[in-house]
Every structure is written in structure tokens, then in C-alpha cells.
Amino acid sequence: MSYKIEPLPDSYAGLGEGPHWDVARQSLYYVDLEAGSLLRYDYGQNKVYKTKIEGETLAGFVLPVEGRPQEFAVGCGRRVVIVNWDGVSTSAKVVRTLFEVQPLMEKNRLNDAKVDPRGRFFGGTMRYIGDEFEFRHGELYRWEAGGQVSVIKGDVGISNGLAWDEKAKKFYYIDTTDYEVKSYDYDFETGVASNPQVVFNLRKNSPKDHLLPDGLTIDTEGNLYVATFNGATIYKINPNTGKILLEIKFPTKQITSAAFGGPNLDILYVTTAAKFDQPAPAGTTYKVTGLNATGYPGVNLKV
């Protein structure tokens, strides 16, 4: 298979994360996490718009709100806030807080989050100050409109990639500090995940060589695409066998997440980071074409 990797224009994010394809606007939304910024790549214009959230230093994810075109749920610290942004302006405002988690855990922050196919929020926390591999003080949460926040899982180091497969009735989840991808049986009517199983192990012979799984997406055939923060690679895997089907290689090391998008949902958009003095082109956002696969669009959050 011959795939092609190309950078998106002016797409830099120091810690790019959370790519979300919005069908209605034919746009890819993502964040520059430690800059408190949101970005929107407009497919039709082939242009990236960027905004800073007033008064915030962190933006862990960006999730469009159902029925409210200028509202987005964003993870700012340990709060999930609603931000108003027109997708063009260089400034955006927090209009209200949806909920807060771990209010006393000042060294934690929200990390990756997504919306399940029914419109529920799933996302988790990680240690932000200190060693997140030593202090497993993170949690994974579920929230739905009109309800309270539920803790799905404790003992989390770095809550990261999430994906769902309705055909297989599965939920997939990554805690980076476990060096693996887990599958859960998932009840789409109740939002309950159970029976965790390891489907992909990224440990190597020496701990210093372990690959760090980060973000995650899925195609319509049920294959997973696992970004590796220290591996310059996205691994396409079959979760039923654990077999690697394809290694997608990038010209930079810190691959953070991926999402399918484009008019036919057959372009894989990939975010990267430029942490710890990584040289250019670190922090560039890429598009991968020629994968002969299609994915699912991002789901809006019901509030």
C-alpha cells in the first residue's frame, strides 16, 4: 500500500491534540493543549484558523455542542467548559462550566476526551505536575446531559485515546502509562463498559524502549489506528488478533492523535507535538491519503 503524508498549511501546535472532524462544517477541530488554543482546519479553504481562549492556559480537547454551532466543550484544567467561538476570530470566551472533576487535585488536568455514538462525554485526567508514571491519580469519566459525572475507572496514569465500534459492541481505551490498548464490552444504550481485555501491547524488551500509545481512532472495518508519542508511527492494528496491519511513518517523533475526515471520511488527520525541544517539523498537523480506509465523523456532545 502506498500512502501519502502531507503537512496542513500553518497548522503548528506545540502540543497538538484532540482532532475532531466536523461534517457540517467540513472542518477539522483540534487543540494546542498547553497554549489554551483551539484550531480549525477548513477543508474547502485549505486554511487553519486559530483562537486563544481568554483567561485559560490549557485546552485538553474540543468537542462541538449539538445544535449550538458556536459552542464547544473544552477541557480547561479540571473543568469542562463551554466556549463560544465563531471558528474565525482570534479570541474565544468561556461562557459557562458544564462540570468539574477532582477539584482538590491541583496537580491534575483533563486530557483526551471524545463523545460516544449516543452523544455522551467520555474523558479523563492525568498528573500534570510531577511524574505521571509514578502518581496514577487520574480517572476516566462519563457524563451525559441531565446527569452527574460518573467515574468509569480509577488508577489512571495518563488518560488518553478512546474509540467505539458499534458493530462489535466495543469501547477501546488507552492509558499511556499501561503501554497497551484495552477493549471493553460496551452497552450503547446505558454507556456502561465492562470486561477489559488487552488487544495491543506496546512494551519492548527494555522499559526505556516501551512505546507510548497516545490517541486512537477506528475505521469502518473495526481496525484501530494507534498514535505513539515517542515512536514517529501510527500503528494500524486488528484488535481481534492484535496483529499490526500497517505502520504509518512520520518525519517527526511525537505523534499524538488521529481522526478520519474529509468529504469522503478517507483522509487520516494526524496531530503531533514539539515537546522537549523536538526539532521541526514537530508540532505540524498532517493529512494521510491513500490508506484505502474510511472512518467515522466526530460526534457532537449533547448538553
PDB file of C-alpha atoms in Angstrom:
ATOM      1  CA  MET A   1       0.000   0.000   0.000  1.00  0.00           C
ATOM      2  CA  SER A   2       1.321   3.424  -0.886  1.00  0.00           C
ATOM      3  CA  TYR A   3       0.052   6.148   1.396  1.00  0.00           C
ATOM      4  CA  LYS A   4       0.988   9.821   1.178  1.00  0.00           C
ATOM      5  CA  ILE A   5       1.728  12.145   4.113  1.00  0.00           C
ATOM      6  CA  GLU A   6       1.414  15.915   3.651  1.00  0.00           C
ATOM      7  CA  PRO A   7       1.510  18.791   6.163  1.00  0.00           C
ATOM      8  CA  LEU A   8      -1.504  21.056   6.539  1.00  0.00           C
ATOM      9  CA  PRO A   9      -0.603  24.728   5.932  1.00  0.00           C
ATOM     10  CA  ASP A  10       0.267  26.829   9.008  1.00  0.00           C
ATOM     11  CA  SER A  11      -1.021  24.024  11.233  1.00  0.00           C
ATOM     12  CA  TYR A  12       1.588  24.172  14.023  1.00  0.00           C
ATOM     13  CA  ALA A  13       0.586  23.358  17.600  1.00  0.00           C
ATOM     14  CA  GLY A  14       3.233  22.921  20.300  1.00  0.00           C
ATOM     15  CA  LEU A  15       1.143  20.110  21.779  1.00  0.00           C
ATOM     16  CA  GLY A  16      -1.403  19.311  19.090  1.00  0.00           C
ATOM     17  CA  GLU A  17      -4.172  17.015  20.314  1.00  0.00           C
ATOM     18  CA  GLY A  18      -7.819  16.036  20.077  1.00  0.00           C
ATOM     19  CA  PRO A  19      -8.540  16.030  16.311  1.00  0.00           C
ATOM     20  CA  HIS A  20     -12.305  16.031  15.662  1.00  0.00           C
ATOM     21  CA  TRP A  21     -13.844  16.011  12.186  1.00  0.00           C
ATOM     22  CA  ASP A  22     -16.985  18.130  11.930  1.00  0.00           C
ATOM     23  CA  VAL A  23     -19.073  17.030   8.915  1.00  0.00           C
ATOM     24  CA  ALA A  24     -21.432  20.023   8.914  1.00  0.00           C
ATOM     25  CA  ARG A  25     -18.549  22.489   8.572  1.00  0.00           C
ATOM     26  CA  GLN A  26     -16.153  20.196   6.692  1.00  0.00           C
ATOM     27  CA  SER A  27     -13.566  21.206   9.240  1.00  0.00           C
ATOM     28  CA  LEU A  28     -11.033  19.548  11.499  1.00  0.00           C
ATOM     29  CA  TYR A  29     -11.009  20.962  15.024  1.00  0.00           C
ATOM     30  CA  TYR A  30      -8.032  20.348  17.317  1.00  0.00           C
ATOM     31  CA  VAL A  31      -6.196  21.989  20.219  1.00  0.00           C
ATOM     32  CA  ASP A  32      -2.804  23.366  21.125  1.00  0.00           C
ATOM     33  CA  LEU A  33      -3.103  21.946  24.606  1.00  0.00           C
ATOM     34  CA  GLU A  34      -0.585  23.910  26.641  1.00  0.00           C
ATOM     35  CA  ALA A  35      -1.335  27.188  24.843  1.00  0.00           C
ATOM     36  CA  GLY A  36      -5.057  27.177  25.692  1.00  0.00           C
ATOM     37  CA  SER A  37      -5.794  27.446  21.972  1.00  0.00           C
ATOM     38  CA  LEU A  38      -8.332  25.942  19.574  1.00  0.00           C
ATOM     39  CA  LEU A  39      -7.641  25.410  15.872  1.00  0.00           C
ATOM     40  CA  ARG A  40      -9.902  24.759  12.898  1.00  0.00           C
ATOM     41  CA  TYR A  41      -8.685  23.456   9.561  1.00  0.00           C
ATOM     42  CA  ASP A  42     -11.200  24.425   6.878  1.00  0.00           C
ATOM     43  CA  TYR A  43     -11.094  21.740   4.164  1.00  0.00           C
ATOM     44  CA  GLY A  44     -12.651  23.898   1.444  1.00  0.00           C
ATOM     45  CA  GLN A  45     -10.316  26.830   2.059  1.00  0.00           C
ATOM     46  CA  ASN A  46      -7.285  24.648   2.909  1.00  0.00           C
ATOM     47  CA  LYS A  47      -6.640  27.072   5.753  1.00  0.00           C
ATOM     48  CA  VAL A  48      -6.155  26.860   9.531  1.00  0.00           C
ATOM     49  CA  TYR A  49      -7.846  29.304  11.904  1.00  0.00           C
ATOM     50  CA  LYS A  50      -6.578  29.631  15.471  1.00  0.00           C
ATOM     51  CA  THR A  51      -8.036  31.210  18.596  1.00  0.00           C
ATOM     52  CA  LYS A  52      -6.893  31.752  22.164  1.00  0.00           C
ATOM     53  CA  ILE A  53      -9.410  31.088  24.947  1.00  0.00           C
ATOM     54  CA  GLU A  54      -9.467  34.196  27.127  1.00  0.00           C
ATOM     55  CA  GLY A  55      -8.173  33.591  30.641  1.00  0.00           C
ATOM     56  CA  GLU A  56      -7.248  29.935  30.066  1.00  0.00           C
ATOM     57  CA  THR A  57      -3.827  28.305  29.776  1.00  0.00           C
ATOM     58  CA  LEU A  58      -4.929  24.732  28.943  1.00  0.00           C
ATOM     59  CA  ALA A  59      -7.250  23.221  26.333  1.00  0.00           C
ATOM     60  CA  GLY A  60      -7.281  19.425  26.511  1.00  0.00           C
ATOM     61  CA  PHE A  61      -9.900  18.760  23.835  1.00  0.00           C
ATOM     62  CA  VAL A  62     -12.550  20.485  21.703  1.00  0.00           C
ATOM     63  CA  LEU A  63     -15.994  18.929  21.154  1.00  0.00           C
ATOM     64  CA  PRO A  64     -18.717  20.709  19.158  1.00  0.00           C
ATOM     65  CA  VAL A  65     -22.027  21.024  21.025  1.00  0.00           C
ATOM     66  CA  GLU A  66     -25.100  19.564  19.337  1.00  0.00           C
ATOM     67  CA  GLY A  67     -27.463  22.211  17.972  1.00  0.00           C
ATOM     68  CA  ARG A  68     -25.302  25.171  19.014  1.00  0.00           C
ATOM     69  CA  PRO A  69     -22.920  25.924  16.142  1.00  0.00           C
ATOM     70  CA  GLN A  70     -20.678  28.359  18.011  1.00  0.00           C
ATOM     71  CA  GLU A  71     -20.404  26.376  21.259  1.00  0.00           C
ATOM     72  CA  PHE A  72     -17.702  23.858  22.084  1.00  0.00           C
ATOM     73  CA  ALA A  73     -16.955  21.778  25.165  1.00  0.00           C
ATOM     74  CA  VAL A  74     -13.299  22.232  26.096  1.00  0.00           C
ATOM     75  CA  GLY A  75     -11.173  20.748  28.865  1.00  0.00           C
ATOM     76  CA  CYS A  76      -9.595  23.640  30.775  1.00  0.00           C
ATOM     77  CA  GLY A  77      -7.652  22.312  33.733  1.00  0.00           C
ATOM     78  CA  ARG A  78     -10.106  20.045  35.567  1.00  0.00           C
ATOM     79  CA  ARG A  79     -13.200  21.863  34.248  1.00  0.00           C
ATOM     80  CA  VAL A  80     -15.221  21.034  31.174  1.00  0.00           C
ATOM     81  CA  VAL A  81     -16.313  24.466  29.979  1.00  0.00           C
ATOM     82  CA  ILE A  82     -18.449  25.744  27.129  1.00  0.00           C
ATOM     83  CA  VAL A  83     -16.504  28.081  24.855  1.00  0.00           C
ATOM     84  CA  ASN A  84     -18.104  30.389  22.317  1.00  0.00           C
ATOM     85  CA  TRP A  85     -16.120  30.626  19.058  1.00  0.00           C
ATOM     86  CA  ASP A  86     -17.170  31.545  15.546  1.00  0.00           C
ATOM     87  CA  GLY A  87     -14.372  29.447  14.053  1.00  0.00           C
ATOM     88  CA  VAL A  88     -12.566  32.508  12.671  1.00  0.00           C
ATOM     89  CA  SER A  89     -11.868  35.040  15.456  1.00  0.00           C
ATOM     90  CA  THR A  90      -8.510  35.012  17.214  1.00  0.00           C
ATOM     91  CA  SER A  91     -10.195  35.201  20.615  1.00  0.00           C
ATOM     92  CA  ALA A  92     -12.823  32.965  22.224  1.00  0.00           C
ATOM     93  CA  LYS A  93     -14.695  33.193  25.525  1.00  0.00           C
ATOM     94  CA  VAL A  94     -15.739  30.720  28.220  1.00  0.00           C
ATOM     95  CA  VAL A  95     -19.476  31.171  28.720  1.00  0.00           C
ATOM     96  CA  ARG A  96     -20.147  28.574  31.419  1.00  0.00           C
ATOM     97  CA  THR A  97     -18.826  25.471  33.172  1.00  0.00           C
ATOM     98  CA  LEU A  98     -20.521  22.143  32.451  1.00  0.00           C
ATOM     99  CA  PHE A  99     -18.822  20.272  35.290  1.00  0.00           C
ATOM    100  CA  GLU A 100     -15.574  19.915  37.218  1.00  0.00           C
ATOM    101  CA  VAL A 101     -13.670  16.807  38.285  1.00  0.00           C
ATOM    102  CA  GLN A 102     -11.108  16.224  41.044  1.00  0.00           C
ATOM    103  CA  PRO A 103     -11.478  19.798  42.397  1.00  0.00           C
ATOM    104  CA  LEU A 104      -8.836  19.251  45.092  1.00  0.00           C
ATOM    105  CA  MET A 105      -6.282  17.545  42.810  1.00  0.00           C
ATOM    106  CA  GLU A 106      -4.424  20.688  41.793  1.00  0.00           C
ATOM    107  CA  LYS A 107      -1.617  18.742  40.097  1.00  0.00           C
ATOM    108  CA  ASN A 108      -4.050  17.020  37.704  1.00  0.00           C
ATOM    109  CA  ARG A 109      -5.680  18.152  34.471  1.00  0.00           C
ATOM    110  CA  LEU A 110      -8.124  16.799  31.937  1.00  0.00           C
ATOM    111  CA  ASN A 111      -6.505  15.184  28.920  1.00  0.00           C
ATOM    112  CA  ASP A 112      -8.147  13.477  25.941  1.00  0.00           C
ATOM    113  CA  ALA A 113     -11.941  13.259  25.592  1.00  0.00           C
ATOM    114  CA  LYS A 114     -14.466  12.185  22.987  1.00  0.00           C
ATOM    115  CA  VAL A 115     -18.199  11.761  22.532  1.00  0.00           C
ATOM    116  CA  ASP A 116     -19.645   8.258  22.202  1.00  0.00           C
ATOM    117  CA  PRO A 117     -22.044   7.481  19.312  1.00  0.00           C
ATOM    118  CA  ARG A 118     -25.021   8.393  21.537  1.00  0.00           C
ATOM    119  CA  GLY A 119     -23.718  11.851  22.482  1.00  0.00           C
ATOM    120  CA  ARG A 120     -22.205  11.082  25.905  1.00  0.00           C
ATOM    121  CA  PHE A 121     -18.944  12.625  27.108  1.00  0.00           C
ATOM    122  CA  PHE A 122     -16.024  10.314  27.897  1.00  0.00           C
ATOM    123  CA  GLY A 123     -12.725  11.742  29.063  1.00  0.00           C
ATOM    124  CA  GLY A 124     -10.119  11.506  31.762  1.00  0.00           C
ATOM    125  CA  THR A 125      -7.423  13.142  33.817  1.00  0.00           C
ATOM    126  CA  MET A 126      -3.699  12.798  34.339  1.00  0.00           C
ATOM    127  CA  ARG A 127      -0.985  14.105  36.610  1.00  0.00           C
ATOM    128  CA  TYR A 128       0.149  17.432  35.168  1.00  0.00           C
ATOM    129  CA  ILE A 129       2.841  18.341  37.708  1.00  0.00           C
ATOM    130  CA  GLY A 130       5.290  15.608  38.699  1.00  0.00           C
ATOM    131  CA  ASP A 131       5.755  12.071  37.363  1.00  0.00           C
ATOM    132  CA  GLU A 132       2.518  10.774  35.854  1.00  0.00           C
ATOM    133  CA  PHE A 133       4.055   7.294  35.600  1.00  0.00           C
ATOM    134  CA  GLU A 134       4.649   7.226  39.366  1.00  0.00           C
ATOM    135  CA  PHE A 135       1.467   9.001  40.511  1.00  0.00           C
ATOM    136  CA  ARG A 136      -1.516   7.208  38.985  1.00  0.00           C
ATOM    137  CA  HIS A 137      -4.039   9.734  40.273  1.00  0.00           C
ATOM    138  CA  GLY A 138      -6.032  10.090  37.055  1.00  0.00           C
ATOM    139  CA  GLU A 139      -9.579   8.876  36.406  1.00  0.00           C
ATOM    140  CA  LEU A 140     -11.807   8.176  33.404  1.00  0.00           C
ATOM    141  CA  TYR A 141     -15.302   9.745  33.426  1.00  0.00           C
ATOM    142  CA  ARG A 142     -18.652   9.534  31.702  1.00  0.00           C
ATOM    143  CA  TRP A 143     -21.163  12.389  31.608  1.00  0.00           C
ATOM    144  CA  GLU A 144     -24.453  12.820  29.808  1.00  0.00           C
ATOM    145  CA  ALA A 145     -26.934  15.656  29.598  1.00  0.00           C
ATOM    146  CA  GLY A 146     -29.060  15.962  32.724  1.00  0.00           C
ATOM    147  CA  GLY A 147     -26.870  13.596  34.720  1.00  0.00           C
ATOM    148  CA  GLN A 148     -23.931  13.562  37.079  1.00  0.00           C
ATOM    149  CA  VAL A 149     -20.324  12.727  36.295  1.00  0.00           C
ATOM    150  CA  SER A 150     -19.564   9.015  36.779  1.00  0.00           C
ATOM    151  CA  VAL A 151     -16.103   7.588  37.412  1.00  0.00           C
ATOM    152  CA  ILE A 152     -15.595   4.714  34.954  1.00  0.00           C
ATOM    153  CA  LYS A 153     -12.070   3.840  36.032  1.00  0.00           C
ATOM    154  CA  GLY A 154      -9.578   4.897  38.676  1.00  0.00           C
ATOM    155  CA  ASP A 155      -5.835   4.196  38.924  1.00  0.00           C
ATOM    156  CA  VAL A 156      -5.156   6.007  35.640  1.00  0.00           C
ATOM    157  CA  GLY A 157      -1.737   7.459  34.803  1.00  0.00           C
ATOM    158  CA  ILE A 158      -2.411   9.347  31.558  1.00  0.00           C
ATOM    159  CA  SER A 159      -5.986   9.048  30.293  1.00  0.00           C
ATOM    160  CA  ASN A 160      -5.736   9.068  26.528  1.00  0.00           C
ATOM    161  CA  GLY A 161      -7.192   7.552  23.337  1.00  0.00           C
ATOM    162  CA  LEU A 162     -10.829   6.472  23.028  1.00  0.00           C
ATOM    163  CA  ALA A 163     -12.863   4.835  20.266  1.00  0.00           C
ATOM    164  CA  TRP A 164     -16.099   2.885  19.830  1.00  0.00           C
ATOM    165  CA  ASP A 165     -17.208   0.128  17.448  1.00  0.00           C
ATOM    166  CA  GLU A 166     -20.993  -0.209  17.308  1.00  0.00           C
ATOM    167  CA  LYS A 167     -20.893  -3.321  15.118  1.00  0.00           C
ATOM    168  CA  ALA A 168     -18.636  -5.180  17.541  1.00  0.00           C
ATOM    169  CA  LYS A 169     -20.229  -3.518  20.626  1.00  0.00           C
ATOM    170  CA  LYS A 170     -16.789  -2.459  21.843  1.00  0.00           C
ATOM    171  CA  PHE A 171     -15.142   0.516  23.529  1.00  0.00           C
ATOM    172  CA  TYR A 172     -11.370   0.968  23.210  1.00  0.00           C
ATOM    173  CA  TYR A 173      -9.261   2.912  25.689  1.00  0.00           C
ATOM    174  CA  ILE A 174      -5.629   3.871  26.221  1.00  0.00           C
ATOM    175  CA  ASP A 175      -3.903   4.731  29.476  1.00  0.00           C
ATOM    176  CA  THR A 176      -0.478   5.679  28.143  1.00  0.00           C
ATOM    177  CA  THR A 177       1.266   4.504  31.319  1.00  0.00           C
ATOM    178  CA  ASP A 178      -0.031   0.955  30.753  1.00  0.00           C
ATOM    179  CA  TYR A 179       1.709   0.749  27.342  1.00  0.00           C
ATOM    180  CA  GLU A 180      -1.323  -1.010  25.865  1.00  0.00           C
ATOM    181  CA  VAL A 181      -4.731  -0.650  24.245  1.00  0.00           C
ATOM    182  CA  LYS A 182      -7.680  -2.221  26.052  1.00  0.00           C
ATOM    183  CA  SER A 183     -11.064  -3.249  24.695  1.00  0.00           C
ATOM    184  CA  TYR A 184     -14.268  -3.272  26.742  1.00  0.00           C
ATOM    185  CA  ASP A 185     -17.664  -4.745  26.054  1.00  0.00           C
ATOM    186  CA  TYR A 186     -19.870  -1.686  25.633  1.00  0.00           C
ATOM    187  CA  ASP A 187     -23.598  -1.242  26.123  1.00  0.00           C
ATOM    188  CA  PHE A 188     -24.547   1.627  23.818  1.00  0.00           C
ATOM    189  CA  GLU A 189     -27.924   2.076  25.497  1.00  0.00           C
ATOM    190  CA  THR A 190     -26.543   2.551  29.023  1.00  0.00           C
ATOM    191  CA  GLY A 191     -22.987   3.737  28.343  1.00  0.00           C
ATOM    192  CA  VAL A 192     -21.557   1.008  30.576  1.00  0.00           C
ATOM    193  CA  ALA A 193     -18.152  -0.511  29.729  1.00  0.00           C
ATOM    194  CA  SER A 194     -17.139  -3.898  31.170  1.00  0.00           C
ATOM    195  CA  ASN A 195     -14.759  -6.826  30.782  1.00  0.00           C
ATOM    196  CA  PRO A 196     -11.448  -5.122  29.899  1.00  0.00           C
ATOM    197  CA  GLN A 197      -9.054  -7.084  27.686  1.00  0.00           C
ATOM    198  CA  VAL A 198      -5.640  -6.111  26.314  1.00  0.00           C
ATOM    199  CA  VAL A 199      -5.754  -6.056  22.500  1.00  0.00           C
ATOM    200  CA  PHE A 200      -2.401  -4.407  21.686  1.00  0.00           C
ATOM    201  CA  ASN A 201       0.771  -4.374  23.790  1.00  0.00           C
ATOM    202  CA  LEU A 202       3.433  -1.739  23.070  1.00  0.00           C
ATOM    203  CA  ARG A 203       6.025  -2.912  25.608  1.00  0.00           C
ATOM    204  CA  LYS A 204       9.509  -3.725  24.374  1.00  0.00           C
ATOM    205  CA  ASN A 205      12.266  -5.800  25.989  1.00  0.00           C
ATOM    206  CA  SER A 206      13.617  -2.823  27.912  1.00  0.00           C
ATOM    207  CA  PRO A 207      11.325  -0.358  29.728  1.00  0.00           C
ATOM    208  CA  LYS A 208      13.193   2.609  28.237  1.00  0.00           C
ATOM    209  CA  ASP A 209      12.172   1.338  24.785  1.00  0.00           C
ATOM    210  CA  HIS A 210       8.456   0.903  25.549  1.00  0.00           C
ATOM    211  CA  LEU A 211       6.299   2.726  23.025  1.00  0.00           C
ATOM    212  CA  LEU A 212       3.889   5.291  24.466  1.00  0.00           C
ATOM    213  CA  PRO A 213       0.388   4.896  22.994  1.00  0.00           C
ATOM    214  CA  ASP A 214      -1.427   8.226  22.815  1.00  0.00           C
ATOM    215  CA  GLY A 215      -4.508   8.982  20.714  1.00  0.00           C
ATOM    216  CA  LEU A 216      -6.698   6.477  18.939  1.00  0.00           C
ATOM    217  CA  THR A 217      -9.209   6.218  16.118  1.00  0.00           C
ATOM    218  CA  ILE A 218     -11.060   3.450  14.288  1.00  0.00           C
ATOM    219  CA  ASP A 219     -12.085   2.712  10.705  1.00  0.00           C
ATOM    220  CA  THR A 220     -15.357   1.275   9.422  1.00  0.00           C
ATOM    221  CA  GLU A 221     -13.837  -2.217   9.283  1.00  0.00           C
ATOM    222  CA  GLY A 222     -13.035  -2.090  13.001  1.00  0.00           C
ATOM    223  CA  ASN A 223      -9.285  -1.606  12.694  1.00  0.00           C
ATOM    224  CA  LEU A 224      -7.609   0.714  15.209  1.00  0.00           C
ATOM    225  CA  TYR A 225      -5.068   3.444  14.491  1.00  0.00           C
ATOM    226  CA  VAL A 226      -2.781   3.957  17.492  1.00  0.00           C
ATOM    227  CA  ALA A 227      -0.594   7.069  17.710  1.00  0.00           C
ATOM    228  CA  THR A 228       2.734   6.683  19.529  1.00  0.00           C
ATOM    229  CA  PHE A 229       4.119   9.690  21.372  1.00  0.00           C
ATOM    230  CA  ASN A 230       7.731   8.511  21.141  1.00  0.00           C
ATOM    231  CA  GLY A 231       7.555   6.358  18.036  1.00  0.00           C
ATOM    232  CA  ALA A 232       7.071   8.555  14.906  1.00  0.00           C
ATOM    233  CA  THR A 233       4.445   5.996  13.909  1.00  0.00           C
ATOM    234  CA  ILE A 234       0.742   5.272  13.801  1.00  0.00           C
ATOM    235  CA  TYR A 235       0.049   1.551  14.013  1.00  0.00           C
ATOM    236  CA  LYS A 236      -2.982   0.185  12.199  1.00  0.00           C
ATOM    237  CA  ILE A 237      -3.992  -2.914  14.117  1.00  0.00           C
ATOM    238  CA  ASN A 238      -6.660  -5.592  14.046  1.00  0.00           C
ATOM    239  CA  PRO A 239      -7.998  -5.616  17.637  1.00  0.00           C
ATOM    240  CA  ASN A 240      -9.283  -9.174  17.264  1.00  0.00           C
ATOM    241  CA  THR A 241      -5.834 -10.593  16.582  1.00  0.00           C
ATOM    242  CA  GLY A 242      -3.519  -7.881  17.903  1.00  0.00           C
ATOM    243  CA  LYS A 243      -1.753  -8.028  14.542  1.00  0.00           C
ATOM    244  CA  ILE A 244      -0.133  -4.915  13.053  1.00  0.00           C
ATOM    245  CA  LEU A 245      -1.619  -4.367   9.584  1.00  0.00           C
ATOM    246  CA  LEU A 246       0.305  -1.203   8.678  1.00  0.00           C
ATOM    247  CA  GLU A 247       2.913   1.159  10.123  1.00  0.00           C
ATOM    248  CA  ILE A 248       2.370   4.780   9.053  1.00  0.00           C
ATOM    249  CA  LYS A 249       5.683   6.629   9.449  1.00  0.00           C
ATOM    250  CA  PHE A 250       6.065  10.377  10.041  1.00  0.00           C
ATOM    251  CA  PRO A 251       9.008  12.791   9.785  1.00  0.00           C
ATOM    252  CA  THR A 252       8.641  13.731  13.453  1.00  0.00           C
ATOM    253  CA  LYS A 253       8.643  11.708  16.656  1.00  0.00           C
ATOM    254  CA  GLN A 254       5.752  12.783  18.877  1.00  0.00           C
ATOM    255  CA  ILE A 255       2.571  11.543  17.179  1.00  0.00           C
ATOM    256  CA  THR A 256      -0.329  12.447  19.453  1.00  0.00           C
ATOM    257  CA  SER A 257      -3.651  11.520  17.823  1.00  0.00           C
ATOM    258  CA  ALA A 258      -5.585  10.886  14.623  1.00  0.00           C
ATOM    259  CA  ALA A 259      -9.079  11.232  13.174  1.00  0.00           C
ATOM    260  CA  PHE A 260     -10.604  10.405   9.821  1.00  0.00           C
ATOM    261  CA  GLY A 261     -12.140  13.266   7.887  1.00  0.00           C
ATOM    262  CA  GLY A 262     -12.543  14.915   4.525  1.00  0.00           C
ATOM    263  CA  PRO A 263     -15.643  14.813   2.281  1.00  0.00           C
ATOM    264  CA  ASN A 264     -15.411  11.003   2.000  1.00  0.00           C
ATOM    265  CA  LEU A 265     -14.027  10.378   5.511  1.00  0.00           C
ATOM    266  CA  ASP A 266     -10.998   8.714   3.924  1.00  0.00           C
ATOM    267  CA  ILE A 267      -8.283  11.207   4.938  1.00  0.00           C
ATOM    268  CA  LEU A 268      -6.482  10.492   8.215  1.00  0.00           C
ATOM    269  CA  TYR A 269      -5.655  13.755  10.005  1.00  0.00           C
ATOM    270  CA  VAL A 270      -2.799  13.463  12.476  1.00  0.00           C
ATOM    271  CA  THR A 271      -1.671  15.808  15.254  1.00  0.00           C
ATOM    272  CA  THR A 272       1.874  15.954  16.613  1.00  0.00           C
ATOM    273  CA  ALA A 273       3.811  17.700  19.377  1.00  0.00           C
ATOM    274  CA  ALA A 274       7.056  19.622  19.741  1.00  0.00           C
ATOM    275  CA  LYS A 275       7.689  18.901  23.423  1.00  0.00           C
ATOM    276  CA  PHE A 276      11.172  18.667  24.965  1.00  0.00           C
ATOM    277  CA  ASP A 277      12.895  20.649  22.179  1.00  0.00           C
ATOM    278  CA  GLN A 278      11.890  18.415  19.282  1.00  0.00           C
ATOM    279  CA  PRO A 279      13.154  19.910  16.006  1.00  0.00           C
ATOM    280  CA  ALA A 280      10.945  20.956  13.091  1.00  0.00           C
ATOM    281  CA  PRO A 281       8.652  19.681  11.660  1.00  0.00           C
ATOM    282  CA  ALA A 282       7.495  18.703  15.184  1.00  0.00           C
ATOM    283  CA  GLY A 283       4.088  20.176  16.009  1.00  0.00           C
ATOM    284  CA  THR A 284       2.887  20.027  12.399  1.00  0.00           C
ATOM    285  CA  THR A 285      -0.562  18.617  11.670  1.00  0.00           C
ATOM    286  CA  TYR A 286      -0.652  16.145   8.774  1.00  0.00           C
ATOM    287  CA  LYS A 287      -3.068  14.543   6.364  1.00  0.00           C
ATOM    288  CA  VAL A 288      -2.566  10.953   5.224  1.00  0.00           C
ATOM    289  CA  THR A 289      -4.187   9.870   1.966  1.00  0.00           C
ATOM    290  CA  GLY A 290      -4.155   6.597   0.035  1.00  0.00           C
ATOM    291  CA  LEU A 291      -4.927   4.420   3.050  1.00  0.00           C
ATOM    292  CA  ASN A 292      -7.885   2.758   1.313  1.00  0.00           C
ATOM    293  CA  ALA A 293      -9.893   3.061   4.541  1.00  0.00           C
ATOM    294  CA  THR A 294     -12.728   5.212   5.799  1.00  0.00           C
ATOM    295  CA  GLY A 295     -13.573   6.267   9.312  1.00  0.00           C
ATOM    296  CA  TYR A 296     -16.385   7.851  11.291  1.00  0.00           C
ATOM    297  CA  PRO A 297     -17.011  11.569  11.775  1.00  0.00           C
ATOM    298  CA  GLY A 298     -16.755  13.150  15.197  1.00  0.00           C
ATOM    299  CA  VAL A 299     -19.943  13.120  17.270  1.00  0.00           C
ATOM    300  CA  ASN A 300     -21.363  16.314  18.774  1.00  0.00           C
ATOM    301  CA  LEU A 301     -21.829  16.496  22.545  1.00  0.00           C
ATOM    302  CA  LYS A 302     -25.426  16.572  23.719  1.00  0.00           C
ATOM    303  CA  VAL A 303     -25.835  19.053  26.563  1.00  0.00           C
TER     304      VAL A 303
END
